[in-house]
């Protein structure tokens, strides 16, 4: 008989971290198809389809510009306000959507998980990929605005190309951070339904402690001592990074970005740990 | 050599009784406090309230499944069938024990799981295939066959939400069956489709069995008989029997289990003149514990007979039948019994089973006399004298599993080839 045949052993739930990367790799086609399924299902029978992806950040940016830029008069480190807010809100919404969507992993896939086996991590990874597509559309739009401004305005924007090259790495970091927090929440919501209600609320609060609607430099002048604590929020250096890379403004510091990457790794690790604990027996609980 | 593709070793699954999953953070915090403050009180209460207790949906289940077999999983509702399938399909983890399987396993616990209503049939085939662990290229290679089998035709590019429930089931089954898993698990999924399609599915599954392994759950004994040769019978979470399908069915149907090896005929009612001249009193079935014989085996019997009058040249006739069917076969002894009034004799009998195929049978015993003109005169009859089972005999059947659906109930003596000539 075929001796190369794979042998699967099913054992009781164990403590500790189990992440079978080889198995995930074998199921890469599933990740692709799950992402495709979500994407297609999301825009089927809508009139303007993926164009919805653009409207949402445009409105958000418009409101932010109006309220914070015009009414409140928050400084933008000298950047053009609309670009400044868009540069913050587009990456932020990528992260926020990763978090919110992966936080629903178990509730959204209850039926599927209850009937067939596949590595459960496929589902949140696919979610992050779909969100990434949305982000790409939005970011392309941001770049259009950026190029447009550069052509039509007198002041030229100092794009720092060295940092721009790092964008993919930062995107991976954001994805992992959203995934880590999201799957941790999703694992906890299996037992504590209350948490599901807190997610969007929590994400909102998180946005206010991240430099989305204001630059981090605001803190420098008013509360310099708080700066380090503020930068412990892994999203702060990330958004500052985007502003520094594409608009040439802000207080970007490579050390803080590394710290943010470190925090992300820890959160992601904890997330997978919690996810592991739940995935094997969640069908009994939900 | 035995090629085991799936083995369960001492598998148990424990569930907690009461409300699981409805807990909120507060409950758990309360529980945590209770553990510190009222530790003893709680421990005492737990033993008395079964609602908060634990129960085993499966307990210490061990079995092995060989490659190419078609296994029926039988049991009443709540016996643990679904739990067992869930454990094997890795939907939930066992509490104790371990399960090992070789190759790819596909489970159809519900047809069309993973189908997304908004996607077309084609897209869903790919998605479902990927869930079962295939790559896109492997699915593309089988797509034609799947579409043909499912009889979906032109609807393959229509979103499945517009499918009728029958089409949904057909496509779902077609996908699972054509992905050629090493082990296919089906949980009564065929109950939905029309009869013709059901039969098509069963044919497909029996084609798969042989090379692949099929585990099928159904309450429909007819379907099981068509498909399976062996069975696992679960009773209250324990594996009560693993072996021949017919025996498992009779256990499930609540029929008496294989009887004692010593059978007293004192309580057998005799009609008319039966039992007045000579009477069968008891039967010992020798050399076995379970009354299971490999195909082609011999049943060794000791029959106690009491002659009430002088009798001469009586023979013992064994009539073999099966629940729900008439007599399938008979075996006659030579005229062996001659006795004087009052004699008590024990006859040593050997009943060869010949080509009787695997299954469970009932045997009736007749004590009779053939008169000079060939008529059979009965002296005594015991209708359901004993029950026995015939099991597979790979040696006799040249390594072939006897499949009643394909080969019938009886294997006739081999066809002989008297000579060859060139034509």
Short mmCIF file of C-alpha atoms in Angstrom, two decimals, chain A residues 160-172 241 245-246 252 254 257:
data_model
loop_
_atom_site.label_atom_id
_atom_site.label_comp_id
_atom_site.label_asym_id
_atom_site.label_seq_id
_atom_site.Cartn_x
_atom_site.Cartn_y
_atom_site.Cartn_z
CA UNK A 160 10.29 59.41 1.61
CA UNK A 161 10.90 56.48 -0.69
CA UNK A 162 13.03 54.56 1.78
CA UNK A 163 10.08 54.28 4.12
CA UNK A 164 7.59 53.62 1.32
CA UNK A 165 9.57 50.48 0.50
CA UNK A 166 8.83 49.24 4.02
CA UNK A 167 5.06 49.50 3.48
CA UNK A 168 4.49 45.76 2.84
CA UNK A 169 6.19 44.85 6.12
CA UNK A 170 4.09 47.37 8.01
CA UNK A 171 0.97 46.02 6.31
CA UNK A 172 1.86 42.51 7.45
CA UNK A 241 4.92 55.64 9.76
CA UNK A 245 6.46 57.77 4.42
CA UNK A 246 3.82 59.26 2.17
CA UNK A 252 8.34 58.85 12.96
CA UNK A 254 12.13 53.48 13.88
CA UNK A 257 7.99 50.87 15.10
#
